[in-house]
Amino acid sequence: MKKYLDINVYDAIQQRLKLIFEQFDNIYVSFSGGKDSGLLLNLVLDYKRRHNIDKKIGVFHQDFEAQYQATTEFVTRMFEDNLNDIEPYWVCLPMGSRCAVSNFQIYWYPWNEAEKDIWVREMPSMPYIINIHNQPFDFYRPDMPQEDVYAEFGKWFARQKKGKSVCLLGIRADESLNRYRAYANYRKSIVKGSKWTTKVNENFYNAYPLYDWTTKDVWIANGKFGFDYNKIYDLFYKAGLNIGQMRVASPYHESAKQSLNLYRVLDPLMWAKIVGRVNGANFGAIYGRTRALGVRSITLPPGHTWRTYVKFLLATLPEQIRNNYVDKFKTSIKFWWRKGGVVCDEGLQELEACKKYRIRHNGKSNYNPAKDQIQFLGTPDDTDDIKSTIDIPSWKRMAICILKNDHLCKYMGFAQTVQQTRRQKELMEKYRRL
């Protein structure tokens, strides 16, 4: 296991769990059924039992209906085998889940009662399952985005309890920059100098006690301590994936799109239902790792610039989806034209050395006072000759967003906003009736 000075990551997490159990009255684990959250849940339960702690641990699982059978089996084992030690929250509610395999819907809706005849699997029947008929949440509204269900559950959990509450998440910094930022944000409020904690509100925190573990550490711990895990990872290994490529996620989500075809190979019975559940799933499985969805290097069709190609692509889309992209693209163009963004030092040197880019310094950035804001006086068609960064505007980036069904335009650096959530809610209502 990875070691820092005189302590390895296992010993470090024991210290973190000690602090968590001492500082918080109520604890729950966000459990997806993947390797990281599975290990975290096992470590928490192991610590609780070894130290004879009486309090039950909340376990929150968002069930997205379409998943590997092995994932359902693992989640079931973790709930059923630990009922004496956990407070179960297995949530099977209709909720908007992002769909990256279709140009015709931004969201799909697991457990939507109106589509019960095409559900990928039957609703679990255990008495602790939370569904549309027995849900106790004061925040829930039909078809709200899954991110909102997740975020609001934590606040609801804290409101039901006395004292301070914490959600434990199996986020590791080496998985992605966004996950590293959740840990490294220097502006957040934390517990007793522990940067792996984040204050959400007065009595509720998030904590990331696995933040410094590597993927290799996860599997060493599972093997060394004999922890149960999702057996789909054994099939991933047999299919030739290395441990860094193995991912458990909703098959229609952007993070799983490139491995969608594995469902057909590893879980063929589930695959037949997944194809019929969401429009575009089969296309995504065939082309998810090809140029058709903008994953590999794409080439410009003859006779087009990237700007004209974007306009062509937009013209092929339904009006609501087209307007969603247009709003994002306009926001980006106005931002870089009127205000400007921060560019890394290497990227700025390349831009200034290449005379074809019309740029201007626009004063110091409020976000990073050590850097200038760089305005683009016109959006470049592409920035292929800038090798040090892609985080600058271009019509090519817009085209790739469309080709990837990247409805949030994350490839262009956008995050979901309150306004975007409201707008997408309106679109969801229209698309649900199609």
mmCIF file with all atom_site columns, N, CA and C in Angstrom, residues 163-189:
data_model
loop_
_atom_site.group_PDB
_atom_site.id
_atom_site.type_symbol
_atom_site.label_atom_id
_atom_site.label_alt_id
_atom_site.label_comp_id
_atom_site.label_asym_id
_atom_site.label_entity_id
_atom_site.label_seq_id
_atom_site.pdbx_PDB_ins_code
_atom_site.Cartn_x
_atom_site.Cartn_y
_atom_site.Cartn_z
_atom_site.occupancy
_atom_site.B_iso_or_equiv
_atom_site.pdbx_formal_charge
_atom_site.auth_seq_id
_atom_site.auth_comp_id
_atom_site.auth_asym_id
_atom_site.auth_atom_id
_atom_site.pdbx_PDB_model_num
ATOM 1  N N  . GLY A 1 163 ? -27.705 16.428 16.689  1.00 0.00 ? 163 GLY A N  1
ATOM 2  C CA . GLY A 1 163 ? -26.254 16.536 16.647  1.00 0.00 ? 163 GLY A CA 1
ATOM 3  C C  . GLY A 1 163 ? -25.721 16.687 15.240  1.00 0.00 ? 163 GLY A C  1
ATOM 4  N N  . LYS A 1 164 ? -24.415 16.460 15.077  1.00 0.00 ? 164 LYS A N  1
ATOM 5  C CA . LYS A 1 164 ? -23.754 16.648 13.793  1.00 0.00 ? 164 LYS A CA 1
ATOM 6  C C  . LYS A 1 164 ? -23.783 15.358 12.977  1.00 0.00 ? 164 LYS A C  1
ATOM 7  N N  . SER A 1 165 ? -23.988 15.540 11.657  1.00 0.00 ? 165 SER A N  1
ATOM 8  C CA . SER A 1 165 ? -24.060 14.394 10.751  1.00 0.00 ? 165 SER A CA 1
ATOM 9  C C  . SER A 1 165 ? -23.001 14.518 9.672   1.00 0.00 ? 165 SER A C  1
ATOM 10 N N  . VAL A 1 166 ? -22.599 13.373 9.116   1.00 0.00 ? 166 VAL A N  1
ATOM 11 C CA . VAL A 1 166 ? -21.586 13.364 8.065   1.00 0.00 ? 166 VAL A CA 1
ATOM 12 C C  . VAL A 1 166 ? -21.913 12.289 7.040   1.00 0.00 ? 166 VAL A C  1
ATOM 13 N N  . CYS A 1 167 ? -21.674 12.627 5.795   1.00 0.00 ? 167 CYS A N  1
ATOM 14 C CA . CYS A 1 167 ? -21.762 11.671 4.686   1.00 0.00 ? 167 CYS A CA 1
ATOM 15 C C  . CYS A 1 167 ? -20.348 11.276 4.292   1.00 0.00 ? 167 CYS A C  1
ATOM 16 N N  . LEU A 1 168 ? -20.062 9.974  4.268   1.00 0.00 ? 168 LEU A N  1
ATOM 17 C CA . LEU A 1 168 ? -18.756 9.472  3.852   1.00 0.00 ? 168 LEU A CA 1
ATOM 18 C C  . LEU A 1 168 ? -18.824 9.040  2.396   1.00 0.00 ? 168 LEU A C  1
ATOM 19 N N  . LEU A 1 169 ? -17.914 9.561  1.580   1.00 0.00 ? 169 LEU A N  1
ATOM 20 C CA . LEU A 1 169 ? -17.902 9.270  0.149   1.00 0.00 ? 169 LEU A CA 1
ATOM 21 C C  . LEU A 1 169 ? -16.586 8.605  -0.239  1.00 0.00 ? 169 LEU A C  1
ATOM 22 N N  . GLY A 1 170 ? -16.671 7.617  -1.113  1.00 0.00 ? 170 GLY A N  1
ATOM 23 C CA . GLY A 1 170 ? -15.480 6.909  -1.569  1.00 0.00 ? 170 GLY A CA 1
ATOM 24 C C  . GLY A 1 170 ? -14.809 7.603  -2.729  1.00 0.00 ? 170 GLY A C  1
ATOM 25 N N  . ILE A 1 171 ? -14.533 8.893  -2.575  1.00 0.00 ? 171 ILE A N  1
ATOM 26 C CA . ILE A 1 171 ? -13.876 9.670  -3.632  1.00 0.00 ? 171 ILE A CA 1
ATOM 27 C C  . ILE A 1 171 ? -12.369 9.597  -3.434  1.00 0.00 ? 171 ILE A C  1
ATOM 28 N N  . ARG A 1 172 ? -11.655 9.267  -4.516  1.00 0.00 ? 172 ARG A N  1
ATOM 29 C CA . ARG A 1 172 ? -10.194 9.226  -4.482  1.00 0.00 ? 172 ARG A CA 1
ATOM 30 C C  . ARG A 1 172 ? -9.633  10.267 -5.438  1.00 0.00 ? 172 ARG A C  1
ATOM 31 N N  . ALA A 1 173 ? -8.631  10.993 -4.980  1.00 0.00 ? 173 ALA A N  1
ATOM 32 C CA . ALA A 1 173 ? -8.116  12.132 -5.747  1.00 0.00 ? 173 ALA A CA 1
ATOM 33 C C  . ALA A 1 173 ? -7.472  11.713 -7.053  1.00 0.00 ? 173 ALA A C  1
ATOM 34 N N  . ASP A 1 174 ? -6.958  10.484 -7.160  1.00 0.00 ? 174 ASP A N  1
ATOM 35 C CA . ASP A 1 174 ? -6.257  10.107 -8.383  1.00 0.00 ? 174 ASP A CA 1
ATOM 36 C C  . ASP A 1 174 ? -7.189  9.685  -9.510  1.00 0.00 ? 174 ASP A C  1
ATOM 37 N N  . GLU A 1 175 ? -8.518  9.672  -9.241  1.00 0.00 ? 175 GLU A N  1
ATOM 38 C CA . GLU A 1 175 ? -9.458  9.268  -10.283 1.00 0.00 ? 175 GLU A CA 1
ATOM 39 C C  . GLU A 1 175 ? -9.745  10.372 -11.280 1.00 0.00 ? 175 GLU A C  1
ATOM 40 N N  . SER A 1 176 ? -9.774  11.629 -10.836 1.00 0.00 ? 176 SER A N  1
ATOM 41 C CA . SER A 1 176 ? -10.060 12.727 -11.749 1.00 0.00 ? 176 SER A CA 1
ATOM 42 C C  . SER A 1 176 ? -9.712  14.047 -11.087 1.00 0.00 ? 176 SER A C  1
ATOM 43 N N  . LEU A 1 177 ? -9.538  15.083 -11.908 1.00 0.00 ? 177 LEU A N  1
ATOM 44 C CA . LEU A 1 177 ? -9.237  16.405 -11.378 1.00 0.00 ? 177 LEU A CA 1
ATOM 45 C C  . LEU A 1 177 ? -10.385 16.924 -10.523 1.00 0.00 ? 177 LEU A C  1
ATOM 46 N N  . ASN A 1 178 ? -11.636 16.675 -10.951 1.00 0.00 ? 178 ASN A N  1
ATOM 47 C CA . ASN A 1 178 ? -12.780 17.161 -10.180 1.00 0.00 ? 178 ASN A CA 1
ATOM 48 C C  . ASN A 1 178 ? -12.811 16.529 -8.792  1.00 0.00 ? 178 ASN A C  1
ATOM 49 N N  . ARG A 1 179 ? -12.436 15.253 -8.703  1.00 0.00 ? 179 ARG A N  1
ATOM 50 C CA . ARG A 1 179 ? -12.425 14.596 -7.396  1.00 0.00 ? 179 ARG A CA 1
ATOM 51 C C  . ARG A 1 179 ? -11.287 15.138 -6.547  1.00 0.00 ? 179 ARG A C  1
ATOM 52 N N  . TYR A 1 180 ? -10.162 15.463 -7.171  1.00 0.00 ? 180 TYR A N  1
ATOM 53 C CA . TYR A 1 180 ? -9.079  16.084 -6.417  1.00 0.00 ? 180 TYR A CA 1
ATOM 54 C C  . TYR A 1 180 ? -9.506  17.441 -5.887  1.00 0.00 ? 180 TYR A C  1
ATOM 55 N N  . ARG A 1 181 ? -10.246 18.197 -6.693  1.00 0.00 ? 181 ARG A N  1
ATOM 56 C CA . ARG A 1 181 ? -10.676 19.534 -6.278  1.00 0.00 ? 181 ARG A CA 1
ATOM 57 C C  . ARG A 1 181 ? -11.627 19.474 -5.089  1.00 0.00 ? 181 ARG A C  1
ATOM 58 N N  . ALA A 1 182 ? -12.449 18.410 -5.015  1.00 0.00 ? 182 ALA A N  1
ATOM 59 C CA . ALA A 1 182 ? -13.357 18.264 -3.862  1.00 0.00 ? 182 ALA A CA 1
ATOM 60 C C  . ALA A 1 182 ? -12.563 18.203 -2.568  1.00 0.00 ? 182 ALA A C  1
ATOM 61 N N  . TYR A 1 183 ? -11.367 17.615 -2.661  1.00 0.00 ? 183 TYR A N  1
ATOM 62 C CA . TYR A 1 183 ? -10.502 17.535 -1.481  1.00 0.00 ? 183 TYR A CA 1
ATOM 63 C C  . TYR A 1 183 ? -9.685  18.808 -1.291  1.00 0.00 ? 183 TYR A C  1
ATOM 64 N N  . ALA A 1 184 ? -9.126  19.338 -2.379  1.00 0.00 ? 184 ALA A N  1
ATOM 65 C CA . ALA A 1 184 ? -8.094  20.369 -2.274  1.00 0.00 ? 184 ALA A CA 1
ATOM 66 C C  . ALA A 1 184 ? -8.617  21.795 -2.164  1.00 0.00 ? 184 ALA A C  1
ATOM 67 N N  . ASN A 1 185 ? -9.918  22.023 -2.311  1.00 0.00 ? 185 ASN A N  1
ATOM 68 C CA . ASN A 1 185 ? -10.481 23.365 -2.246  1.00 0.00 ? 185 ASN A CA 1
ATOM 69 C C  . ASN A 1 185 ? -10.082 24.064 -0.942  1.00 0.00 ? 185 ASN A C  1
ATOM 70 N N  . TYR A 1 186 ? -9.294  25.126 -1.064  1.00 0.00 ? 186 TYR A N  1
ATOM 71 C CA . TYR A 1 186 ? -8.765  25.785 0.136   1.00 0.00 ? 186 TYR A CA 1
ATOM 72 C C  . TYR A 1 186 ? -9.754  26.761 0.766   1.00 0.00 ? 186 TYR A C  1
ATOM 73 N N  . ARG A 1 187 ? -10.884 27.024 0.127   1.00 0.00 ? 187 ARG A N  1
ATOM 74 C CA . ARG A 1 187 ? -11.849 27.996 0.645   1.00 0.00 ? 187 ARG A CA 1
ATOM 75 C C  . ARG A 1 187 ? -12.896 27.365 1.568   1.00 0.00 ? 187 ARG A C  1
ATOM 76 N N  . LYS A 1 188 ? -12.962 26.052 1.617   1.00 0.00 ? 188 LYS A N  1
ATOM 77 C CA . LYS A 1 188 ? -14.044 25.397 2.334   1.00 0.00 ? 188 LYS A CA 1
ATOM 78 C C  . LYS A 1 188 ? -13.789 25.367 3.840   1.00 0.00 ? 188 LYS A C  1
ATOM 79 N N  . SER A 1 189 ? -14.878 25.135 4.600   1.00 0.00 ? 189 SER A N  1
ATOM 80 C CA . SER A 1 189 ? -14.764 24.925 6.043   1.00 0.00 ? 189 SER A CA 1
ATOM 81 C C  . SER A 1 189 ? -14.561 23.444 6.303   1.00 0.00 ? 189 SER A C  1
#
